[in-house]
XYZ file of C-alpha atoms in Angstrom:
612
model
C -80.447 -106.385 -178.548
C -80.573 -107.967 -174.971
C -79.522 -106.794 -171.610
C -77.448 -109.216 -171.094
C -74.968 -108.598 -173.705
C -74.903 -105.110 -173.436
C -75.656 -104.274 -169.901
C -73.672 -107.135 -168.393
C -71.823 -104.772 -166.161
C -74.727 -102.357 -165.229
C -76.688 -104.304 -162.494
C -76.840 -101.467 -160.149
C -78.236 -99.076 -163.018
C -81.096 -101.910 -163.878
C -82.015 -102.330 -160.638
C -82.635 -98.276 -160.610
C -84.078 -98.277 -163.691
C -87.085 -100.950 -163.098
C -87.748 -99.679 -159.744
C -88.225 -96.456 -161.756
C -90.882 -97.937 -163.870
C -92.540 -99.679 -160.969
C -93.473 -96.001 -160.225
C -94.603 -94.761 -163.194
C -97.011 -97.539 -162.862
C -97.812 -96.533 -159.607
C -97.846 -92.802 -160.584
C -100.251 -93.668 -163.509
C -102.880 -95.557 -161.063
C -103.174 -92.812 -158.809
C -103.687 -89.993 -162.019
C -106.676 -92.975 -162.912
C -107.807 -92.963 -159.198
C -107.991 -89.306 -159.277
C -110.012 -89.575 -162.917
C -112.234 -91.728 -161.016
C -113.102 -89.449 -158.210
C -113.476 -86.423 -160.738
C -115.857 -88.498 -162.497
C -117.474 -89.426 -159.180
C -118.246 -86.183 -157.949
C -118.877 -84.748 -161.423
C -122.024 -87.480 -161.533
C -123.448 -86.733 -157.913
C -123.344 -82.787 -158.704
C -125.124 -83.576 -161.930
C -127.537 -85.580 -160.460
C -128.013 -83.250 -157.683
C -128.638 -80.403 -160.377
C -131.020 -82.649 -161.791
C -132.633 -83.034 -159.019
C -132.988 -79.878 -157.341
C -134.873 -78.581 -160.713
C -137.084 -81.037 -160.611
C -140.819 -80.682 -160.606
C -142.248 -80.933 -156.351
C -144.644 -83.804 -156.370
C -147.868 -82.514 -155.203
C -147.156 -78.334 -156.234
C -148.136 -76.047 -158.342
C -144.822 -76.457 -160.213
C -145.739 -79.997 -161.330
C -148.787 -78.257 -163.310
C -146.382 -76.150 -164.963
C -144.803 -78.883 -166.527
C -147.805 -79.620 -168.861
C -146.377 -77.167 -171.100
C -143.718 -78.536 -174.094
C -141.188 -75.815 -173.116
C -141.602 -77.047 -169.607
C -141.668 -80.330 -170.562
C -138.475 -80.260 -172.773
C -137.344 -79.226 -169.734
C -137.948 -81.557 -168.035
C -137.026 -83.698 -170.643
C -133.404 -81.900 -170.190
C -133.490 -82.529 -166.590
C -133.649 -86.434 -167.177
C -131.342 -86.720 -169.964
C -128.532 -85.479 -167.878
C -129.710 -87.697 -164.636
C -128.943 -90.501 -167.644
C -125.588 -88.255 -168.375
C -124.440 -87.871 -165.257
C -125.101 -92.161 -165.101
C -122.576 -92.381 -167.663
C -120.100 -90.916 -165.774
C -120.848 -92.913 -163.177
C -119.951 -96.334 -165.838
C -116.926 -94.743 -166.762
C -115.609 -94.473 -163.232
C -116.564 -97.705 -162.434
C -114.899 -99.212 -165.720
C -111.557 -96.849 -165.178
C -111.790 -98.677 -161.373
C -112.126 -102.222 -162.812
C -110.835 -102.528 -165.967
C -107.658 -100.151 -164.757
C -106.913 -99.249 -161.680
C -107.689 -102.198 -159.912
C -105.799 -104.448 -162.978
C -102.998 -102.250 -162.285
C -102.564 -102.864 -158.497
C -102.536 -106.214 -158.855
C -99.869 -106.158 -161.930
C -97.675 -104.108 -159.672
C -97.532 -106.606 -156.750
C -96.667 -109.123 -159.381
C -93.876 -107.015 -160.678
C -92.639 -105.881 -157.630
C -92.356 -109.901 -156.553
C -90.537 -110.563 -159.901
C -88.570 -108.175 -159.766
C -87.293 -108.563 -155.855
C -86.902 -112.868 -157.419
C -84.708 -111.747 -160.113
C -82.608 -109.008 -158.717
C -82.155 -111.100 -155.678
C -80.460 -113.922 -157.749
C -78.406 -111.517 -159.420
C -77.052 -110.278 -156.703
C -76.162 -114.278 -155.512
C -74.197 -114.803 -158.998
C -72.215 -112.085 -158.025
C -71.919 -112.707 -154.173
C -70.376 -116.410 -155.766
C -68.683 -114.534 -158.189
C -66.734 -112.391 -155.796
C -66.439 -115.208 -153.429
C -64.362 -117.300 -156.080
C -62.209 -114.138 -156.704
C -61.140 -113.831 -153.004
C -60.545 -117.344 -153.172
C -58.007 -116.988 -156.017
C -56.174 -114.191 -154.915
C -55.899 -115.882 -151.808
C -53.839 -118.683 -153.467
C -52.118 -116.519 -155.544
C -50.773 -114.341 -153.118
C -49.532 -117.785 -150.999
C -48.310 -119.111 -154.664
C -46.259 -115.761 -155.054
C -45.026 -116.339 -150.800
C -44.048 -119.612 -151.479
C -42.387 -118.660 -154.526
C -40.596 -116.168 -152.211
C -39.616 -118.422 -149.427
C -38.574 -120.931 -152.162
C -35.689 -118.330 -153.560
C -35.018 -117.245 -150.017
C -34.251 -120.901 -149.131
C -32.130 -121.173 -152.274
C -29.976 -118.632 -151.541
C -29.445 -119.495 -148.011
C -28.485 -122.980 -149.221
C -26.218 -121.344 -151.966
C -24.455 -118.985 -149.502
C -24.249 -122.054 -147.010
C -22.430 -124.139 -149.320
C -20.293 -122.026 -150.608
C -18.894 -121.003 -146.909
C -15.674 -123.450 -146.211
C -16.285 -122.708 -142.080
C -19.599 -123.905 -142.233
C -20.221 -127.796 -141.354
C -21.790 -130.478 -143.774
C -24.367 -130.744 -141.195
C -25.719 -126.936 -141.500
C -25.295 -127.482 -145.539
C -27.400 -130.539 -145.479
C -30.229 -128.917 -143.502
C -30.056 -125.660 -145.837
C -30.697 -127.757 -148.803
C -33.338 -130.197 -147.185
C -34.859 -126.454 -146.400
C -34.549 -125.102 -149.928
C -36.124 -128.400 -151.223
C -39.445 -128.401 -149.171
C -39.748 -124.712 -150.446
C -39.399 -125.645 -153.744
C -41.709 -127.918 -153.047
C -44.588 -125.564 -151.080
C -44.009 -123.639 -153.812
C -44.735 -126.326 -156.151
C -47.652 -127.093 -154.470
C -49.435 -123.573 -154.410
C -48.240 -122.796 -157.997
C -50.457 -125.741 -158.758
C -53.306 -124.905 -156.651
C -53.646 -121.673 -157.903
C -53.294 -123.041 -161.113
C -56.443 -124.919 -160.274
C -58.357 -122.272 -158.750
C -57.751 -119.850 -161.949
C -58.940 -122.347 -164.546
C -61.970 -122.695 -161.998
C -62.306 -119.312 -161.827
C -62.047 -118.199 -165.223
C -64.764 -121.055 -166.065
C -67.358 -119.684 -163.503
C -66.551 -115.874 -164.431
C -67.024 -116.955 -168.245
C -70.350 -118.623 -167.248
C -71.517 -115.899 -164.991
C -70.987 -113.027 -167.467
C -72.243 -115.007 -170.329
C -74.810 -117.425 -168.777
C -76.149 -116.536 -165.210
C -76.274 -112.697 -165.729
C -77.677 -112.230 -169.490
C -79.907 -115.137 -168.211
C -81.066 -113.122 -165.605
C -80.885 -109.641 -167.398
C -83.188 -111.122 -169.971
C -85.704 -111.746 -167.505
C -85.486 -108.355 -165.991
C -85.371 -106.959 -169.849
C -88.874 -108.799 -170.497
C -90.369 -108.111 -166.914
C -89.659 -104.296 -167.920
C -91.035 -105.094 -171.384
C -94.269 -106.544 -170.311
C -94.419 -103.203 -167.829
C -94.896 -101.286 -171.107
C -96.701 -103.001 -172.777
C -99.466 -103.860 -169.665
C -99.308 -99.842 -169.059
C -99.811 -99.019 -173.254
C -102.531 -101.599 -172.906
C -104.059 -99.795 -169.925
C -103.630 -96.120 -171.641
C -105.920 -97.756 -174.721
C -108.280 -99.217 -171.890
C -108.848 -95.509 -170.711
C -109.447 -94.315 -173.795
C -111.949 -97.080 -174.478
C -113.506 -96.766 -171.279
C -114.512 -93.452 -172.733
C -115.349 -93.771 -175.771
C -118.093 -96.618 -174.977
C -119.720 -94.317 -173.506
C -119.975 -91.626 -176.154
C -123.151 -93.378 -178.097
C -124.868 -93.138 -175.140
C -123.961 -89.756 -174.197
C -124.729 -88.556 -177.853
C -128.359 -90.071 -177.452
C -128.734 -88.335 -174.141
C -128.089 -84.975 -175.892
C -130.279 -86.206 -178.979
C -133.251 -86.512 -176.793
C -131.991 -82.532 -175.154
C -132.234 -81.499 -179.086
C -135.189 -83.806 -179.847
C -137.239 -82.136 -176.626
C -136.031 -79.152 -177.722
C -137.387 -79.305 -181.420
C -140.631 -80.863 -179.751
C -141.538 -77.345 -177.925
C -145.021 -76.059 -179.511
C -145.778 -72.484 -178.981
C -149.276 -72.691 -180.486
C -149.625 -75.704 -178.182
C -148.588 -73.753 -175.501
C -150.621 -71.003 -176.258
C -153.954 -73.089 -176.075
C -152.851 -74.730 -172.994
C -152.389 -71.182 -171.038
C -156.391 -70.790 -172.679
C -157.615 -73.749 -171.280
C -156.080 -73.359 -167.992
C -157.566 -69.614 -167.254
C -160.796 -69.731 -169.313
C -163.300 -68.713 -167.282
C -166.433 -69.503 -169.518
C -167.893 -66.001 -168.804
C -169.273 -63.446 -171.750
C -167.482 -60.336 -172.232
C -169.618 -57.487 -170.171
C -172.247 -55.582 -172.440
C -172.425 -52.259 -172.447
C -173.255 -50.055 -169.970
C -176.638 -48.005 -170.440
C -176.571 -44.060 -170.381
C -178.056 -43.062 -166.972
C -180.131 -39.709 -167.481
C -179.732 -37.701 -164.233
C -181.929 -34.840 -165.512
C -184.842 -36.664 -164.322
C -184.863 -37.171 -160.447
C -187.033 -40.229 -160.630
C -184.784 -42.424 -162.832
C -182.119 -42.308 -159.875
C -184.431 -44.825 -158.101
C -183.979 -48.822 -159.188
C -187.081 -49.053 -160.992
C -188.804 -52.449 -162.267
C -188.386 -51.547 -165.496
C -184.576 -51.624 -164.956
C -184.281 -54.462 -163.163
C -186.811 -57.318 -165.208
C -187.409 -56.954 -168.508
C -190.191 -57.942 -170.489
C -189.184 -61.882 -170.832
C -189.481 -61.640 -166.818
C -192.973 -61.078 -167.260
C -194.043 -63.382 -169.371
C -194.823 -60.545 -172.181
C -192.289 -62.096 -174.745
C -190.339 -65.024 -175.745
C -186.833 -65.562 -175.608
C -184.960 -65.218 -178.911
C -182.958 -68.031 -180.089
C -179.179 -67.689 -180.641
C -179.435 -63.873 -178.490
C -176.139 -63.191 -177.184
C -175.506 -61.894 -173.782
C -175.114 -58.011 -173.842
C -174.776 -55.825 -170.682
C -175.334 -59.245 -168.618
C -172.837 -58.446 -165.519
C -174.058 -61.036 -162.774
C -175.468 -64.173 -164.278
C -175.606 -66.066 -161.400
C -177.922 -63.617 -159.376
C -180.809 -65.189 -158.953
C -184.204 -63.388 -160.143
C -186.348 -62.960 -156.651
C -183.355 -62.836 -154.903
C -181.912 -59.386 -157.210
C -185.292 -57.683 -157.035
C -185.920 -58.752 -153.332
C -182.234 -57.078 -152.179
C -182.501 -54.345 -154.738
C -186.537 -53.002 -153.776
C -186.264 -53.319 -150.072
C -186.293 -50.731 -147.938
C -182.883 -49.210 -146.431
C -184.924 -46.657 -143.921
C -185.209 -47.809 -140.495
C -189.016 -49.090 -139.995
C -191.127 -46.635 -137.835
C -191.615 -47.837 -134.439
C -194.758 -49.429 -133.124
C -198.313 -47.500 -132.662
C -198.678 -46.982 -128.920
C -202.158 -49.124 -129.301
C -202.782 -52.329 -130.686
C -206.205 -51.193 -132.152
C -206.026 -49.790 -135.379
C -208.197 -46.856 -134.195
C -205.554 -45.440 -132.575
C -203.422 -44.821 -135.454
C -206.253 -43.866 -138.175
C -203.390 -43.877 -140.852
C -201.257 -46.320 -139.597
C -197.361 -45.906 -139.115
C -195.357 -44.047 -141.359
C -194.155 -46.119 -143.739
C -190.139 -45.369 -144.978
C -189.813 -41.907 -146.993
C -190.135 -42.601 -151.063
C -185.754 -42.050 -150.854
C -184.443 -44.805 -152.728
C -180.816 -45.935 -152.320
C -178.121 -45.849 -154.723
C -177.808 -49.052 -157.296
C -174.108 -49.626 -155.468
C -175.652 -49.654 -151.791
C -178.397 -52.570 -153.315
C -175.961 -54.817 -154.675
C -173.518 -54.353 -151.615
C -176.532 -55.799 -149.391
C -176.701 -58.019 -151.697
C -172.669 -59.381 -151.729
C -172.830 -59.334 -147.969
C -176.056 -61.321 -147.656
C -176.468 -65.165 -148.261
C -175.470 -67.086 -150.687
C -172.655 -64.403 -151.486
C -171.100 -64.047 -154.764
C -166.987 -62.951 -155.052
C -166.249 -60.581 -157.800
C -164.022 -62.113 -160.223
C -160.894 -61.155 -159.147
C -161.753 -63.021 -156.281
C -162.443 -66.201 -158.423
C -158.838 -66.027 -159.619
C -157.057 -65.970 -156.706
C -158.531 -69.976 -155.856
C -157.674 -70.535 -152.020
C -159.942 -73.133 -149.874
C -163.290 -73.220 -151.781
C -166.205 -74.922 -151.699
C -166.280 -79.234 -152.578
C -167.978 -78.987 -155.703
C -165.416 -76.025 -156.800
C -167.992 -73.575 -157.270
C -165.906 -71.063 -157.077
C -164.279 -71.499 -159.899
C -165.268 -70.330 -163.463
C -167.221 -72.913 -165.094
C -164.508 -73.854 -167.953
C -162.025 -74.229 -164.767
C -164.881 -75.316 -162.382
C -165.286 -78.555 -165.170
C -161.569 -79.506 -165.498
C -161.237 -79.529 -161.775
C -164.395 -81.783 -161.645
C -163.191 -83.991 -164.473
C -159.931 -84.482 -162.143
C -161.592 -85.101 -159.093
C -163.968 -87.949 -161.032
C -160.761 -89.492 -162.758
C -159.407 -89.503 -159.327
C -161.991 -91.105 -157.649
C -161.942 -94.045 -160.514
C -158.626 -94.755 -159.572
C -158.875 -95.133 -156.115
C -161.991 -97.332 -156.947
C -159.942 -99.315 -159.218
C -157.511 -99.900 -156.344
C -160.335 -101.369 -154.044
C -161.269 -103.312 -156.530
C -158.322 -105.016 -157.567
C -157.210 -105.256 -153.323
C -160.796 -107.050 -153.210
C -160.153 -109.387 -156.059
C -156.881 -109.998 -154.595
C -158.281 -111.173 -150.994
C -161.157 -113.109 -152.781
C -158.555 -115.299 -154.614
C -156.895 -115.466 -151.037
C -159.552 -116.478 -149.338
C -160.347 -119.400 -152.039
C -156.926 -120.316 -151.032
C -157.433 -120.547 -147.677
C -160.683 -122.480 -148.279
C -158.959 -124.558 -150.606
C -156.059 -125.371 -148.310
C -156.833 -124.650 -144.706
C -153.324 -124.617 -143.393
C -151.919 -122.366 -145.112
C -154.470 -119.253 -142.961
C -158.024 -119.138 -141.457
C -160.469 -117.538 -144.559
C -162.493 -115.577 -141.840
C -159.430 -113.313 -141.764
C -160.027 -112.165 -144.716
C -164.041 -111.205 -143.790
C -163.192 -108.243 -141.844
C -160.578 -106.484 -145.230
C -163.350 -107.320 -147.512
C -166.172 -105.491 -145.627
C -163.974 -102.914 -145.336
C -162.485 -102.686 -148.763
C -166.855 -102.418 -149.566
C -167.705 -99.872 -147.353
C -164.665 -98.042 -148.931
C -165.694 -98.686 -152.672
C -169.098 -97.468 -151.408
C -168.078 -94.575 -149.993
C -165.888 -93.654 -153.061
C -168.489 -94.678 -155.576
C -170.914 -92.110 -153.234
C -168.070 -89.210 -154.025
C -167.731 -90.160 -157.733
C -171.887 -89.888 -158.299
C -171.687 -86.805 -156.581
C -169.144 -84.889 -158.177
C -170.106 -86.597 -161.315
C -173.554 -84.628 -160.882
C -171.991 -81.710 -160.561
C -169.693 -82.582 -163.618
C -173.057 -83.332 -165.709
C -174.573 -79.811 -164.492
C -171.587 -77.912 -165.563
C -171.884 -79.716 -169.156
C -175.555 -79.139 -169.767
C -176.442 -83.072 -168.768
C -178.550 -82.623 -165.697
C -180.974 -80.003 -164.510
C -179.691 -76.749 -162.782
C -179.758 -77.679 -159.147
C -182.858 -75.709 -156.844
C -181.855 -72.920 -154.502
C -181.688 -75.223 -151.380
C -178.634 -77.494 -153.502
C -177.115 -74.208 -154.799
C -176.748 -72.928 -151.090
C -176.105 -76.233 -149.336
C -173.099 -76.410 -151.610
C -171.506 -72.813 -150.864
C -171.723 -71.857 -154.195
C -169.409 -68.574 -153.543
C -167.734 -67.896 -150.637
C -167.894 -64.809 -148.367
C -166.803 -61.734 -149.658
C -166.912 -57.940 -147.686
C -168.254 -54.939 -148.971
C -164.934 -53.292 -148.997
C -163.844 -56.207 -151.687
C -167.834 -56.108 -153.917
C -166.977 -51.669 -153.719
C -163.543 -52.921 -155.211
C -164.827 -55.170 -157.936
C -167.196 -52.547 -158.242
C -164.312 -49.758 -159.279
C -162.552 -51.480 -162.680
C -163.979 -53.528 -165.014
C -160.752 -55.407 -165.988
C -158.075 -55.744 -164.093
C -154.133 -55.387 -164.683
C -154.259 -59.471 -164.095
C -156.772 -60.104 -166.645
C -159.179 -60.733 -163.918
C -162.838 -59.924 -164.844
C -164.344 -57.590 -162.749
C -167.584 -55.305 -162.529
C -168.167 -51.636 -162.568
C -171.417 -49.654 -161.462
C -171.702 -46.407 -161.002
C -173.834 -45.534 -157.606
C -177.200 -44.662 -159.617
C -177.300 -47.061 -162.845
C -179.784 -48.766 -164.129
C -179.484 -52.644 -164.954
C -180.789 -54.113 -168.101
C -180.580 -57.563 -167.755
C -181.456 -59.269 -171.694
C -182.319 -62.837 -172.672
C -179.367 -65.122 -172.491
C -178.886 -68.374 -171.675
C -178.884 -67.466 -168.185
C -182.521 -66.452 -168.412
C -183.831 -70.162 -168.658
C -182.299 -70.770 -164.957
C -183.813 -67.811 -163.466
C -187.513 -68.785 -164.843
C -187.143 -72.150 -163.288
C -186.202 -70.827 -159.977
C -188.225 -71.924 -156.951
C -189.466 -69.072 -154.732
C -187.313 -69.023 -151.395
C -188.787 -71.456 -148.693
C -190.627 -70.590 -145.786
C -188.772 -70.506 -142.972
C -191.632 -69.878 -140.484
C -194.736 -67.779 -139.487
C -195.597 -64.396 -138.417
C -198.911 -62.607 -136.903
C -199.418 -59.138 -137.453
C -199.704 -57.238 -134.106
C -200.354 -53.646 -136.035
C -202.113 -52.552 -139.347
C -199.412 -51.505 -141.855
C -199.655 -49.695 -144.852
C -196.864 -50.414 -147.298
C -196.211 -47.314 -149.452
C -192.509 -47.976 -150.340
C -191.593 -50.302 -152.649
C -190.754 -53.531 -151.716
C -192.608 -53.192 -148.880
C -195.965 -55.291 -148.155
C -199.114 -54.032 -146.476
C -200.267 -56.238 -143.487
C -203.725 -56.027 -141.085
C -203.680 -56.631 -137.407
C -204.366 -60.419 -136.787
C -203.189 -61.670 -140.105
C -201.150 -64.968 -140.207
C -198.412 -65.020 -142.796
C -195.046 -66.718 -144.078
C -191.531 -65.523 -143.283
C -188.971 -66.495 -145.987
C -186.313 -64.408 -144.090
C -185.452 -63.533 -140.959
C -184.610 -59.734 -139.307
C -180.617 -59.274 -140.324
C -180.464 -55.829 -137.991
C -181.928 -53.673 -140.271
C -184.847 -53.696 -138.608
C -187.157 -55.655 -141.703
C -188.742 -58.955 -141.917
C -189.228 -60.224 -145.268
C -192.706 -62.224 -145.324
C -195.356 -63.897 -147.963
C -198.731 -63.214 -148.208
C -198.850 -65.707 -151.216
C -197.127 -66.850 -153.953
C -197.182 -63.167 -155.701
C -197.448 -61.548 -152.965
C -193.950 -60.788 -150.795
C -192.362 -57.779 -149.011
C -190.902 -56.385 -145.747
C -192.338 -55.786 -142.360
C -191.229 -53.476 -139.736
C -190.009 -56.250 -137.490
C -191.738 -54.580 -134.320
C -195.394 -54.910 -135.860
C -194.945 -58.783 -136.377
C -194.501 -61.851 -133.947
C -192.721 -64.184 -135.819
C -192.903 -68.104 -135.152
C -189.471 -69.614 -136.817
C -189.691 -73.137 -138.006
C -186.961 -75.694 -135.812
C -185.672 -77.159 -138.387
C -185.405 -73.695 -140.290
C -183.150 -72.591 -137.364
C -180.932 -75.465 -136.960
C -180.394 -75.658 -141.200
């Protein structure tokens, strides 16, 4: 089976025919081009999907992600980053192995093709050249051949006429002889050019053209072949990149099957355990007896506070609503007086007020209004609703709950070791660069180096001061180190401000819809505090410090409780300051403390007092 036998006479229909397959080719690159950009733009939007559910650096999302739901997420969102890469490989491949294969094929073919066609085309340009030859001498063998008889039958008619001369008979035969003889001549010439033609149209229709046909037959051959080849290429292209597309979605399955909900669970515990007790119960407040509406002693210190009994090992906290109030600081707030102070005798002597000013009317406040001068005073203490809500606190994230308050500490110190870490390794660094420079002085001056290494010490210094420091506070949230004194405690802003409005709304629901933890007093309760753990850092609590001195200018007789009686002339101790109410809490001695109508005292602050 071969062209040239069997399509000897359908040149023009080849020449169709391959220019026909030339743009299949062509049609079949640009359907792979196409697959290319599909594949393209299917990557990118993957990777963009990827990426626009990833975790912010630096966010509150990124915590999230400690969670093994979360994190076979996440898990998810890399696989197909790694998915969408494969994509990527198989529209590369498709552009390498393929299309760009296939361009180049095509300008080959379309150059073998224009070689072959054009010689075609000159076998039959000589082919047709040699045929207008030999009709040429034909049709002047078949003229002469015509003149010749012509001639002849002149020179017949001539010689048979008796009036014509032997002259005109002799020159009608010499004429009938040289046609003969033309004709003679071309009968043999196209003789000639026949057997010449008939040779070259025998070797053009068996030689030149299947010759040539045969080369067009395998040019289209290897066209099929090269584009069958190139069909198994695409499908190969794809399928290399199935294993690797199968273990992206085995790691989607294997995150999947990795997701813990007990795990889980315990994570959402240690991220919101506070550390605190649940709140005891609340005692039953007897309103049929008038004097049980005041905030008695007995209510606010029990008998551990006075040294009557001993704690009781393993007690558990019942009732205990405000562990970090500090002992003085509760009974201070709650037994001083709310009245305005009387104003000052009109004489300095004593003998002109025989009893003295009238000390504040035996009216005590309501247990609310107590602990609401006690949340606006300093150091305050946020309810714990408050505590949840985080926001700019204080360095050593006091703030926080203690289970929180430790994990946040533990971060900071792990922190802090890195960046330490860094120093260190930028200082061993420069060390071995300055040894260089010692060793080999041209290639830099050592002393360069001086200036980075006293820096990169005063940094390490200054980090390793922030890692004792917050590792102190890390060792007194796990029991290592002694509770800090009341000076520490303030200087570090253990809570932050809080209103009145927000203590009254802590004050209204014990538990919150959030899960917050919260506190709830009615406005006359009484407050049983019992032994808990709590109890040791209350006993070791340092009275407040003085903050300066005071002279009594008047004689006053302290009735009220919480207040102090004071004689004109006496010199005592202020441990705090007037704060509008018109009181000055002062010390006679170490058990002796109360308030002052501010107008009967002269007080002398201490400077450094003031300016701390």
């Amino acid at each position: 089976m071969s062209w040239g036998t069997e399509l000897w006479d359908q040149f023009d229909n080849l020449e169709k025919h391959t220019q026909w397959g030339i743009d299949i080719l062509e049609k079949y690159i640009k359907f792979v081009k196409e697959r290319t950009e599909i594949e393209i733009s299917y990557a990118k939007q993957l990777r963009n999907l990827s990426k626009k559910y990833q975790p912010k650096k630096n966010s509150k999302e990124e915590e999230e992600y400690k969670y093994t739901s979360c994190k076979a997420f996440l898990t998810t969102l890399n696989e197909m980053n790694d998915y969408a890469g494969q994509h990527e490989v198989v529209s590369e491949n498709m552009t390498s192995q393929i299309t760009a294969e296939l361009t180049r094929f095509v300008q080959e073919l379309k150059q073998e093709r224009k070689s072959h066609f054009h010689d075609g085309r000159k076998a039959q340009q000589y082919i047709e050249n040699f045929w207008k030859q030999l009709e040429a001498s034909k049709r002047r063998f078949e003229r002469d051949c015509k003149e010749a008889d012509r001639a002849q039958q002149y020179f017949e008619k001539m010689d048979a006429d008796i009036n014509v001369t032997k002259a005109d008979v002799e020159k009608a035969r010499q004429q009938a002889q040289i046609r003969h003889q033309m004709a003679d001549d071309s009968k043999g010439e196209y003789s000639s050019i026949l057997q010449k033609f008939n040779h070259e149209q025998r070797e053009h229709y068996h030689t030149q053209i299947p010759n040539i046909f045969q080369k067009i037959q395998e040019m289209e051959e290897r066209r099929i072949v090269r584009i069958g080849e190139c069909m198994k290429t695409y499908a190969e292209v794809d399928r290399q990149v199935i294993p690797i597309i199968g273990k992206c979605l085995d790691g989607i399955t294997k995150a999947a099957e990795s997701i813990d909900q007990k795990n889980d669970s315990q994570l959402v515990i240690e991220a919101f355990k506070s550390g605190f007790e649940p709140p005891g119960d609340i005692d039953f407040e007897d309103f049929t007896q008038p004097m049980k509406r005041t905030v008695s002693e007995s209510s606010l210190s029990n008998s551990r506070w006075d040294g009557k009994s001993e704690p009781r090992p393993g007690s558990k906290s019942k009732g205990k609503l405000w562990p970090f109030i500090k002992k003085n600081k509760l009974m201070s707030l709650l037994t001083s007086p709310h009245q305005p102070p009387p104003p000052p005798p009109a004489s300095a002597s004593p003998s002109a007020v025989p009893n003295g000013p009238q000390s504040p009317k035996q009216q005590k406040e309501p247990l609310s209004h107590r602990f609401n001068e006690f949340m606006t005073s300093k150091p305050k203490i946020h309810c714990f609703r408050s505590l949840k809500r985080g926001g700019g606190g204080p360095e050593d994230f006091s703030n926080l709950p203690p289970e929180q308050r430790r994990k946040k500490l533990q971060q900071k110190v792990d922190e802090l070791n890195k960046d330490i870490q860094k120093e260190m390794d930028q200082r061993d660094a420069l060390t071995k660069m300055k040894d260089v420079y010692i060793k080999n002085p041209q290639m830099g001056d050592a002393a360069s180096v001086d200036h980075k290494l006293a820096e990169l010490g005063q940094n390490m210094e200054k980090l390793r001061l922030e890692a004792q420091k917050f590792e102190g506070w890390l060792a007194e949230v796990e029991g290592r180190l002694p509770v800090r004194t009341e000076q520490t405690r303030r200087q570090s802003g253990m809570y932050d401000t809080q209103n009145t409005s927000a203590v009254n709304n802590c004050a209204q629901d014990r538990e919150s819809p959030d899960g917050s933890y919260t506190e709830e007093q009615s406005q006359e309760s009484e407050m049983k505090v019992p032994v808990t753990e709590f109890d040791d850092e209350f006993d070791d609590e340092e009275p407040l410090p003085t903050i300066g001195t005071c002279k009594a200018l008047y004689t006053f007789e302290g009735q009220n409780e919480g207040t102090i009686s004071v004689t004109e002339g006496e010199m005592l101790y202020v441990i705090e300051e007037d704060k509008g109410d018109g009181w000055t809490r002062i010390r006679r001695n170490e058990d002796e403390e109360g308030y002052v109508p501010t107008s009967y005292v002269e007080v002398y602050l201490d400077k450094n007092a003031k300016d701390s």
